[in-house]
DNA sequence: GTAGGGTTAG
């Protein structure tokens, strides 16, 4: 019976005598609290009502709506199994609760029991089970459940279909996800969010933004979940303008900045080159958790502000929050990028001793990176032998290799590169690195051999590109690009710039150029690296006070790094480059990475 | 007779 919210409501309710049994009343009084519920349960057993389905159902649903913990889960499971003849209602309550509280395997196994017992799942049941399949990445089961839902006639059910969109997106089947999404009759904000997040999580940030635009065209208002995915997309592509728009939107609409949204803002600002703005958001957040602190520390780390990362870490410890393994990845990588060897060693010991955390490959890679960048190559190799028992991953060898190039250790470099080829024979970047090393010592026979190997294995070099945003328009350049409509001016401007920096003492590092070219050609090839085109375009089209911000999809090469230092000097401009590893702030001939990169 | 669903951060 539905009661109208009239003043008589209280009177009606009070006047109606209870039709429940005393035991049922006791359950209601106990509420969603485990201990009192278990006491009533004991009484149910004592009076011999322990096989009464209605009582056990109420007991179970109350227990499931109490705070979810391992003990609740175990209790609920045992309770369910004690019911002699569970009905569809009991099954779906249990399945929904399991899916909701992080026990997807239970949800699926009870879905199977339910089917075996001859009950047809409802749309509620399907939604929960599909979510469970998505969480477990159980792609085969998910597809079977999907076909069953079609048989049961839920092809147009918004809830079931949205859950399926999430499921297919998590299984990287974005085409299917999109098809289902397009067929949802009334797309709610949750459906849009699922699709946008799906693209974002599969690395298709641009597609996520495009879908967001479609959402706006469809007249659907974004909520904080939409904005979180959008901010992630901005962080990936490095589109500061859209990120800033999100911030303005939040302020304009007076949306509450919850922990997740605030953390996303911090991440976006840091990844788009604005650590100070990230810090401002951090300082203004009413509530912060470990993810928030870690995001801020890693933001400092990628800008080379290791000391600030450490300070924040100390503050966090004082606030009583416990760091986890991701926090230590942030700290160690901050130390590696800032050359803070002592602090890094200390943190590595502390994570094991003070927090009982077991170092994972990521932590070990940070340590090797840190030691080898600092020129402590012997110690780095000892770390691999002892701490890693000689089993180094591709990341670790890449770190060693990078350091070898920096510190001109050709013997070790060759060894590291060969290891890399053995571990990841399908990664073209390793071949290019190794051949560059051979080229730099004049071993052209080896260079040729590696080139042929690449051709045999049909490996293509990953294509590098750089982008720069000017007046909210993103300009993308590839090496030797001639597609920009101002190409002629850009190249002319770049030529002038290169002449000026040569006068100032710049020497081209031809080791960074393509290995198959002759010396003079290499210098020309270097000159047209995508980031150089982008920087020339940026300087010529913006005013003196504008900071030039460039985004590069690959690691910046040594020659460009050196050239940019000189460019910042002769043009008296501040230049910020975000490559796939970190930020470089160039100013007055120096880089914030102190040439640790 | 009973309750229950899909989306988000390092």
XYZ file of C-alpha atoms (C1' of nucleotides) in Angstrom, chain A residues 89 124 131 159 162 193 201 289 294 324, chain B:
20
model
C 13.332 -13.167 -4.463
C 17.485 -6.712 -11.788
C 28.257 -6.135 -13.514
C 19.699 -0.888 -16.808
C 24.038 -0.048 -19.585
C 28.959 7.967 -18.303
C 39.714 3.378 -19.943
C 42.334 10.095 1.017
C 49.461 10.013 -3.988
C 50.246 1.952 0.124
C 4.703 -10.203 1.075
C 9.484 -9.066 0.830
C 14.274 -5.472 -2.088
C 17.089 -5.090 -5.375
C 20.111 -2.506 -10.506
C 24.137 0.353 -14.350
C 28.821 5.146 -14.072
C 34.111 7.968 -11.305
C 40.198 9.177 -9.102
C 46.488 7.808 -7.808
